[in-house]
Amino acid sequence: MKFTASCAELSGLKADSLILPTGSELSNSAKVVNKLTLNSIDSAIESAEFTGKSGQILVLNLPQSPLQRIILLGTDGLSNQRQIKKAVTAACGALNKTKSKTALWIGGNITQDIQAEATIVAQSINASLYSYKKHNAGNKPNLESLTFWSTQQSAIQSAEAGLKYGAAVGDAMNTAKQLGNLPANICTPSYLAAQAISLGEAKLAKASITTEILDRADMQLLKMDSLLSVAEGSEEPPKLIVINYQGAKSEEKPVVLVGKAVTFDSGGISLKPGRGMDEMKYDMCGGASVLGVMNALVELELPINVVGIIPATENMPNGRATKPGDVVTSMSGQTIEILNTDAEGRLILCDSLTYAAKFNPDTVIDIATLTGAVISALGKVASGVLSNDQQLANDLIESGTQSADPVWQLPLWEEYDDLLKSNFADMANIGGPQAGTITAGCFLARYAQDYKWAHLDVAGTAWVSGTNKGATGRPVALLMEYLRQKAK
Ligand code: BES
Ligand code: MN
Ligand code: ZN
C-alpha cells in the first residue's frame, strides 16, 4: 500500500474513489466536492439518504462526473477516538467493497489534528487489507494507493508523519493477527522463534536489532523451573525469545515488553472443556503483539530502546505433565504450589519477569491472554491494566484512549494478594473463584518488585469469536502509542 499526502487543487486529483467525511453541514472541502460532483451531496442530504450521522456510510456512483465515485462518511456526533476509529474502519470496509485501486481521502473534517487523522486512516486501511492466507486463498486486496488530501500546505508534514506511523502500526497489527490465526500445529514455539530470527535478519540493515533464542537447556541453567514446568507435558520444545532493539543511546534504559506465547493451552492436566478449545491457539497473542511492535519499531526507527521477551510453550497433558499440587521453585527462588495447571500463563511470565531485570529496565510491561475473568469484568471492549506504578497506569490508559485501543485499570490491593496463600509453598498459582484477573496480577506483582511494571490482560481483546473469528492485532496500537510518546 502506498500512502501520499497532497494539498493540490481537488479538481485536478484523480482516484477510483473519493472518501469524504462530512456532517449535514458541509465544510469548505465538502462544498468543493459537492460542486465537482454535480451537487450530489446536497441531493443525498435533501432526499435524507444521507443524514451525516456519525458512522453512516453512503456510496454514490457518479459515472457522469469527473469524480466517479464518492463515499460519504457521517461525522455528526463523532466525539472520541473509539468512535472515530469505528467510523474510519467502516469507511475502509466500504472502500474495499468497491474494489477501487486508488483512493483519495479528504482530511480535516474528522478532526483538526491532521496527524492524528492521517494515522488512524493509514492504520485502518492497512488493517482492513489483511486476510488470513495459508490454508485458503484469502482475499486479494484491490487497493494500491491512497492520497490523504488536506487544505493547507502547512499540514502536509503532519499528514505524512501520521501516514507513515499509522501504516507501520497497521502492518504490525496484521503481523500479530496472522501469527494469532495460524493453527497451533504450525505456529509452535519453534515457529515463533524462527519468525523472530528472520525479523532480526531482515531488518538488520535498518536498525540495531539482535535476537537470541534460549532453549530448554539455557532455561535450566537459569533455573526457570516455573516456565519449564508448563512445557513439561508437551512434545514441543519451549523457547524463550529475546529481541533487543536499540533505537536510542546504549546507556538509555529500555522498556521491556514481555508477551505470553502459549501456542496452545489445553489446560494441561486441569484440562479445559472441549467447547471452543480451538480458540486456545490464540493464547500466544501477547507474544505476537510484541513481535508486531518490534517490527514497527524498526520500520519507524523510533528513538527508544526496547527489549521484547517472549516465553513460548505449549500447555499439554502428557505423562510427564505437571500435576495439581506439584510445587516448583521459580527463577526468583520463590516457590509455587500449582493447584491448577490451567493457570499456566503466570507460571511462564514470572520467570520472564525475573529475567527482565537483567536488562536494567526503565519499565516492564507484560501482555497476556491471562484470564477468562477479564472477559467477565470488561467484555471485549477494554483490556485490563494492573500496575505497581500509578503514573505508568495513567500513561497506558491515556495511550489507549488516543489509539482507540482502550484499557481499564483494576486494583492490586493486598487483600487480593492474600488469596494466593498456600500451606505448602510461598504462594499458590490460583486465588480461588473471585477476582481472577486481580489475583493473577497479584501473582505477577510478586516478581516485578524491582522496577516499574504494568500487566495488560488481553484475553478479551486479542481475538473475536463466532462467525468473524480472528485475531484483532490488539494491543499493538496501544503499545506503539505508549512507546511513541515515550520516545518523544
Ligand atoms: N489462556 C487462559 C485464559 C483465557 C481463558 C483466555 C478463556 C481467553 C479465554 C489461561 O491460561 C487460563 O486458562 N486461565 C484460567 C485461570 C484459572 C484456572 C485460575 C481461567 O481464566 O479460567
Ligand atoms: Mn490456561
Ligand atoms: Zn493460557
XYZ file of C-alpha atoms and ligand atoms in Angstrom:
512
model
C 0.000 0.000 0.000
C 1.299 3.416 -0.955
C 0.304 6.494 1.039
C 0.878 10.075 -0.009
C -0.237 13.470 1.256
C -1.387 16.275 -1.002
C -2.926 19.729 -0.840
C -3.270 20.175 -4.594
C -6.405 21.576 -6.222
C -9.131 18.968 -5.696
C -10.478 19.214 -9.232
C -7.102 18.066 -10.554
C -6.842 14.922 -8.455
C -7.872 11.542 -9.815
C -8.901 8.452 -7.863
C -11.259 5.493 -8.254
C -12.971 6.540 -5.033
C -13.017 9.700 -3.008
C -13.845 9.366 0.681
C -15.449 12.395 2.192
C -16.103 12.532 5.905
C -18.842 15.092 6.461
C -21.731 16.101 8.667
C -25.002 17.549 7.432
C -23.333 20.987 7.394
C -20.797 20.978 4.580
C -17.244 22.143 5.247
C -15.351 24.108 2.587
C -13.754 20.987 1.163
C -17.115 19.205 1.186
C -18.600 22.114 -0.751
C -15.881 21.784 -3.366
C -16.550 18.059 -3.714
C -20.263 18.791 -3.883
C -19.678 21.148 -6.785
C -17.364 18.743 -8.589
C -19.993 16.006 -8.311
C -22.964 17.999 -9.641
C -24.402 18.698 -6.164
C -24.616 15.006 -5.381
C -24.094 15.599 -1.653
C -26.831 18.224 -1.446
C -29.192 15.804 -3.167
C -28.270 12.939 -0.848
C -28.959 15.139 2.161
C -32.192 16.556 0.702
C -33.540 13.099 -0.006
C -32.460 12.060 3.530
C -30.427 9.236 2.006
C -27.554 10.700 3.936
C -28.032 12.437 7.281
C -24.399 12.916 8.311
C -24.974 10.901 11.468
C -21.749 9.514 12.921
C -20.502 6.412 11.156
C -23.148 6.473 8.403
C -21.827 5.377 5.011
C -23.261 6.231 1.631
C -21.584 5.201 -1.614
C -22.511 7.436 -4.559
C -21.625 6.157 -8.022
C -21.393 9.107 -10.390
C -20.234 7.869 -13.783
C -21.099 11.229 -15.383
C -18.983 13.363 -13.022
C -15.188 13.819 -13.038
C -15.032 12.061 -9.657
C -16.557 8.700 -10.481
C -17.411 7.601 -7.003
C -17.624 9.221 -3.602
C -18.022 7.515 -0.283
C -19.685 9.716 2.298
C -18.879 9.065 5.928
C -21.103 10.711 8.524
C -19.270 12.718 11.166
C -22.017 14.409 13.194
C -21.592 13.445 16.830
C -18.181 11.791 16.493
C -16.752 12.679 19.864
C -13.973 10.302 20.821
C -11.176 8.232 19.316
C -13.084 4.955 19.607
C -16.000 6.353 17.602
C -13.619 7.862 15.071
C -11.813 4.571 14.634
C -15.092 2.722 14.204
C -16.262 5.213 11.576
C -12.975 5.172 9.679
C -12.937 1.367 9.769
C -16.445 1.319 8.319
C -15.326 3.639 5.508
C -12.348 1.356 4.776
C -14.730 -1.592 4.553
C -16.962 0.262 2.087
C -13.924 1.350 0.073
C -12.621 -2.212 -0.208
C -16.038 -3.397 -1.356
C -15.875 -1.023 -4.332
C -12.670 -2.770 -5.480
C -11.032 0.595 -6.059
C -7.332 0.629 -6.798
C -6.764 4.242 -5.859
C -8.414 6.338 -3.196
C -8.478 9.956 -2.151
C -9.248 10.777 1.470
C -10.463 14.267 2.247
C -8.768 15.105 5.526
C -9.594 17.696 8.130
C -13.311 17.072 8.527
C -12.997 14.494 11.327
C -10.549 16.392 13.499
C -8.316 19.468 13.209
C -5.431 17.215 14.230
C -4.292 16.174 10.756
C -1.533 13.914 12.039
C -3.996 12.000 14.219
C -6.482 11.655 11.369
C -3.810 10.517 8.906
C -2.606 7.994 11.492
C -5.972 6.392 12.011
C -6.696 6.375 8.270
C -3.431 4.637 7.325
C -3.690 2.226 10.237
C -7.286 1.299 9.416
C -6.578 0.958 5.701
C -3.652 -1.394 6.252
C -5.506 -3.344 8.934
C -8.501 -3.690 6.579
C -6.333 -5.207 3.848
C -5.457 -8.232 6.000
C -6.982 -11.594 5.317
C -5.837 -14.969 6.576
C -3.994 -16.871 3.899
C -2.273 -20.164 4.266
C -4.919 -22.839 4.100
C -7.336 -20.876 1.953
C -6.927 -18.372 -0.847
C -7.609 -15.315 1.279
C -8.915 -12.167 -0.395
C -6.638 -10.343 -2.726
C -6.968 -6.653 -1.906
C -7.535 -4.257 -4.796
C -6.470 -1.036 -3.155
C -2.954 0.045 -4.113
C -2.663 3.662 -3.065
C -4.339 6.335 -1.015
C -3.795 10.066 -1.160
C -4.612 11.964 2.001
C -5.754 15.415 0.998
C -5.738 18.422 3.250
C -6.378 22.123 2.723
C -3.096 23.641 3.719
C 0.487 23.138 2.697
C 1.401 23.511 6.376
C -0.447 20.289 7.193
C 1.406 18.122 4.688
C 4.241 17.252 7.029
C 1.836 16.265 9.783
C -0.155 14.189 7.325
C 2.967 12.423 6.086
C 4.140 11.695 9.618
C 0.705 10.320 10.514
C 0.507 8.171 7.380
C 3.931 6.660 7.968
C 3.244 5.928 11.609
C -0.285 4.626 11.054
C 0.800 2.398 8.162
C 3.516 0.796 10.294
C 1.066 0.221 13.140
C -1.485 -1.315 10.765
C 1.185 -3.631 9.331
C 2.305 -4.601 12.825
C -1.287 -5.410 13.754
C -1.505 -7.628 10.677
C 1.695 -9.441 11.678
C 0.171 -10.100 15.091
C -3.136 -11.186 13.527
C -1.512 -13.638 11.135
C 0.555 -15.287 13.883
C -2.522 -15.458 16.084
C -4.696 -17.001 13.387
C -2.176 -19.667 12.393
C -3.137 -23.040 13.857
C -1.122 -24.452 16.737
C 0.266 -27.298 14.610
C 2.113 -24.679 12.565
C 2.593 -21.827 14.996
C 4.679 -23.714 17.567
C 7.266 -22.191 19.925
C 9.949 -23.121 17.354
C 7.973 -21.387 14.591
C 7.705 -18.189 16.645
C 11.437 -18.361 17.352
C 12.153 -18.699 13.625
C 9.911 -15.684 12.929
C 11.823 -13.637 15.492
C 15.141 -14.619 13.931
C 14.017 -13.723 10.429
C 12.715 -10.373 11.663
C 16.175 -9.673 13.030
C 17.875 -10.700 9.799
C 15.501 -8.816 7.521
C 15.790 -5.597 9.464
C 19.425 -5.710 10.454
C 20.445 -3.270 7.760
C 17.971 -0.718 9.033
C 18.465 -0.787 12.774
C 20.389 -2.259 15.605
C 18.425 -5.354 16.474
C 19.635 -8.616 17.963
C 17.671 -11.777 18.582
C 18.545 -14.536 20.972
C 16.671 -17.785 21.485
C 17.063 -19.556 24.802
C 16.185 -23.232 24.644
C 15.364 -25.718 27.379
C 18.978 -26.245 28.459
C 19.564 -22.480 28.745
C 16.441 -22.130 30.830
C 17.516 -24.997 33.073
C 20.812 -23.231 33.738
C 18.887 -20.080 34.661
C 16.658 -22.160 36.987
C 13.447 -21.158 35.207
C 11.666 -24.152 36.664
C 8.274 -22.462 36.736
C 8.375 -21.762 32.993
C 9.783 -25.231 32.309
C 7.067 -26.921 34.372
C 4.485 -25.693 31.851
C 6.469 -27.125 28.925
C 6.948 -30.447 30.695
C 3.740 -32.001 29.403
C 4.398 -31.241 25.735
C 6.455 -32.799 22.950
C 7.194 -29.342 21.574
C 10.359 -27.763 22.993
C 9.865 -24.397 24.735
C 11.685 -21.281 23.540
C 12.423 -18.027 25.295
C 12.687 -15.413 22.565
C 14.635 -12.255 23.367
C 14.694 -9.393 20.862
C 16.774 -6.347 21.630
C 16.032 -3.162 19.656
C 18.422 -0.268 20.169
C 16.932 2.913 18.768
C 18.475 5.254 21.351
C 21.843 5.656 23.072
C 23.017 2.435 24.609
C 23.047 3.852 28.145
C 19.352 4.681 27.952
C 17.312 2.174 29.985
C 14.987 0.067 27.868
C 11.289 -0.594 28.056
C 10.915 -4.360 28.314
C 7.821 -5.939 26.753
C 7.040 -9.471 27.918
C 4.481 -11.327 25.767
C 2.814 -14.590 26.802
C 3.047 -17.102 23.969
C 1.315 -20.330 24.921
C 0.920 -21.634 21.385
C -1.791 -23.984 22.575
C -3.397 -24.003 26.018
C -5.214 -27.279 26.573
C -5.216 -26.541 30.301
C -2.775 -29.395 30.937
C -3.915 -32.000 33.485
C -6.541 -29.450 34.597
C -7.909 -29.996 31.095
C -10.218 -27.403 29.582
C -13.701 -28.362 28.367
C -13.817 -29.221 24.652
C -16.176 -26.456 23.590
C -14.261 -23.639 21.950
C -10.924 -25.192 22.838
C -9.614 -24.437 19.352
C -9.524 -20.785 20.393
C -6.687 -21.581 22.749
C -4.405 -21.336 19.714
C -4.816 -17.611 20.396
C -3.108 -17.957 23.765
C 0.076 -16.639 22.122
C -1.416 -13.305 21.094
C 0.529 -11.408 23.779
C 3.768 -12.682 22.277
C 2.510 -11.975 18.759
C 1.764 -8.367 19.714
C 5.337 -7.978 20.939
C 6.662 -9.338 17.633
C 4.418 -6.896 15.776
C 5.656 -3.985 17.880
C 9.307 -4.913 17.341
C 8.637 -4.908 13.591
C 7.069 -1.464 13.702
C 9.847 -0.012 15.873
C 12.435 -0.992 13.276
C 10.224 0.251 10.456
C 9.826 3.658 12.091
C 13.315 3.794 13.596
C 11.783 5.072 16.823
C 14.472 6.597 19.069
C 13.966 4.354 22.081
C 15.439 1.130 23.457
C 13.001 -1.772 23.701
C 13.583 -5.392 24.646
C 10.930 -7.949 23.694
C 10.832 -11.148 25.745
C 8.514 -13.898 24.555
C 8.215 -17.087 26.601
C 6.808 -19.639 24.151
C 5.492 -23.076 25.043
C 2.533 -25.392 24.739
C 0.449 -26.361 27.765
C -0.337 -30.054 27.287
C -1.217 -33.072 29.435
C 1.174 -35.946 28.818
C 2.558 -38.462 31.336
C 5.278 -36.089 32.440
C 2.982 -33.103 32.802
C 2.743 -31.067 35.985
C 0.030 -32.395 38.335
C -2.196 -30.266 40.555
C -0.439 -29.990 43.896
C 3.065 -30.091 42.426
C 5.448 -27.475 43.810
C 8.091 -25.707 41.722
C 10.801 -23.186 42.529
C 10.778 -20.183 40.221
C 13.937 -18.448 38.998
C 13.446 -15.812 41.714
C 13.675 -18.504 44.400
C 10.022 -18.136 45.382
C 8.146 -21.449 45.477
C 4.770 -22.044 43.833
C 2.139 -24.673 44.554
C 0.496 -25.381 41.205
C -3.107 -26.010 42.199
C -4.421 -25.622 38.667
C -2.280 -26.384 35.632
C -4.576 -24.193 33.536
C -3.240 -21.107 35.317
C -0.049 -21.550 33.292
C 0.376 -18.043 31.872
C 1.570 -16.593 35.154
C 3.980 -19.524 35.518
C 5.812 -18.658 32.323
C 5.555 -14.905 32.890
C 7.004 -14.923 36.412
C 10.344 -16.341 35.283
C 10.334 -13.976 32.305
C 9.772 -11.028 34.660
C 12.687 -12.154 36.795
C 14.807 -12.468 33.654
C 13.723 -8.954 32.542
C 15.636 -7.405 35.470
C 18.847 -8.359 33.645
C 18.211 -5.531 31.192
C 18.078 -2.875 33.918
C 14.688 -1.754 32.624
C 13.100 1.655 32.894
C 9.684 -0.005 32.677
C 8.393 -3.529 32.145
C 5.025 -4.220 30.529
C 3.704 -7.730 30.142
C 0.953 -8.573 27.678
C -1.006 -11.766 28.168
C -4.246 -13.541 27.380
C -4.219 -14.393 31.052
C -7.700 -14.835 32.477
C -11.226 -15.624 31.369
C -12.238 -13.408 34.289
C -11.168 -10.243 32.467
C -13.847 -11.008 29.867
C -16.457 -11.076 32.643
C -15.130 -7.795 34.016
C -14.527 -5.752 30.849
C -16.006 -7.771 27.998
C -14.345 -7.410 24.630
C -14.028 -3.631 24.728
C -11.181 -2.775 27.079
C -8.095 -4.754 28.032
C -7.324 -4.908 31.742
C -4.350 -2.995 33.145
C -2.803 -3.553 36.569
C 0.316 -1.767 37.721
C 2.602 -1.109 40.669
C 3.073 2.472 39.420
C 0.085 4.798 39.020
C 1.855 7.122 36.589
C 2.561 4.179 34.297
C -1.061 3.023 34.557
C -2.211 6.551 33.703
C 0.144 6.707 30.715
C -1.172 3.414 29.379
C -4.789 4.471 29.882
C -4.059 7.721 28.016
C -2.268 5.884 25.186
C -5.207 3.501 24.970
C -7.632 6.396 24.662
C -5.530 8.101 21.984
C -5.089 4.943 19.926
C -8.694 3.731 20.407
C -7.225 0.547 21.862
C -8.558 1.123 25.376
C -7.516 -0.332 28.720
C -9.184 -0.081 32.105
C -7.479 -0.393 35.457
C -8.099 -2.937 38.204
C -6.545 -2.685 41.688
C -3.627 -4.671 43.111
C -4.554 -4.405 46.792
C -3.017 -6.692 49.412
C -6.474 -8.036 50.331
C -6.424 -9.729 46.935
C -2.825 -10.848 47.253
C -3.826 -12.657 50.484
C -5.932 -15.028 48.373
C -2.737 -16.588 46.959
C -1.714 -18.132 50.316
C -0.575 -21.735 50.192
C 0.128 -24.210 53.014
C 2.960 -25.808 51.070
C 4.766 -23.062 49.174
C 5.297 -19.280 49.119
C 2.176 -18.952 47.038
C -0.447 -20.890 45.116
C -0.847 -20.254 41.397
C -4.575 -19.524 41.744
C -6.551 -17.359 44.144
C -9.946 -19.038 44.052
C -13.073 -18.199 42.110
C -13.261 -14.463 42.826
C -11.408 -11.550 41.212
C -9.440 -13.877 38.944
C -7.818 -11.120 36.895
C -6.640 -9.315 40.005
C -5.238 -12.376 41.771
C -3.352 -13.232 38.580
C -1.969 -9.680 38.624
C -1.042 -10.003 42.321
C 0.839 -13.189 41.499
C 2.879 -11.389 38.809
C 3.441 -8.346 41.037
C 5.465 -10.552 43.387
C 8.001 -10.926 40.570
C 8.057 -7.295 39.484
C 9.082 -5.556 42.684
C 12.360 -4.137 41.394
C 11.014 -1.930 38.614
C 8.007 -0.020 37.306
C 5.693 -2.622 35.879
C 2.285 -2.970 34.276
C 0.349 -6.038 33.231
C -2.095 -5.992 30.317
C -4.697 -8.763 30.329
C -5.833 -9.034 26.704
C -7.837 -12.281 26.981
C -10.974 -10.389 25.938
C -9.493 -8.158 23.259
C -6.832 -10.113 21.340
C -9.325 -12.032 19.244
C -13.027 -12.284 18.456
C -15.077 -15.489 18.415
C -18.074 -16.522 16.341
C -18.527 -16.158 12.594
C -15.903 -13.403 12.448
C -13.449 -15.477 14.437
C -9.998 -13.969 14.144
C -7.202 -12.149 15.893
C -7.583 -8.372 16.261
C -3.972 -7.230 16.485
C -4.653 -5.643 19.864
C -2.917 -4.179 21.841
C -0.305 -3.257 19.200
C -1.758 0.221 18.631
C -1.801 0.948 22.357
C 1.790 -0.200 22.877
C 3.023 1.766 19.874
C 1.306 4.925 21.081
C 2.847 4.462 24.521
C 6.332 3.982 23.033
C 5.904 6.867 20.604
C 5.031 9.221 23.458
C 7.934 7.913 25.474
C 10.384 8.305 22.603
C 9.480 11.986 22.201
N -5.381 -18.711 28.446
C -6.258 -18.807 29.548
C -7.123 -17.562 29.712
C -8.291 -17.452 28.790
C -9.432 -18.185 29.008
C -8.255 -16.580 27.742
C -10.515 -18.053 28.158
C -9.340 -16.416 26.905
C -10.473 -17.161 27.106
C -5.478 -19.002 30.845
O -4.325 -19.728 30.719
C -6.377 -19.736 31.767
O -6.688 -20.854 31.471
N -6.790 -19.086 32.842
C -7.669 -19.670 33.777
C -7.152 -19.330 35.163
C -7.857 -20.093 36.246
C -7.505 -21.550 36.183
C -7.428 -19.502 37.578
C -9.065 -19.090 33.552
O -9.175 -17.906 33.266
O -10.011 -19.850 33.624
Mn -4.691 -21.816 30.846
Zn -3.411 -19.713 28.928
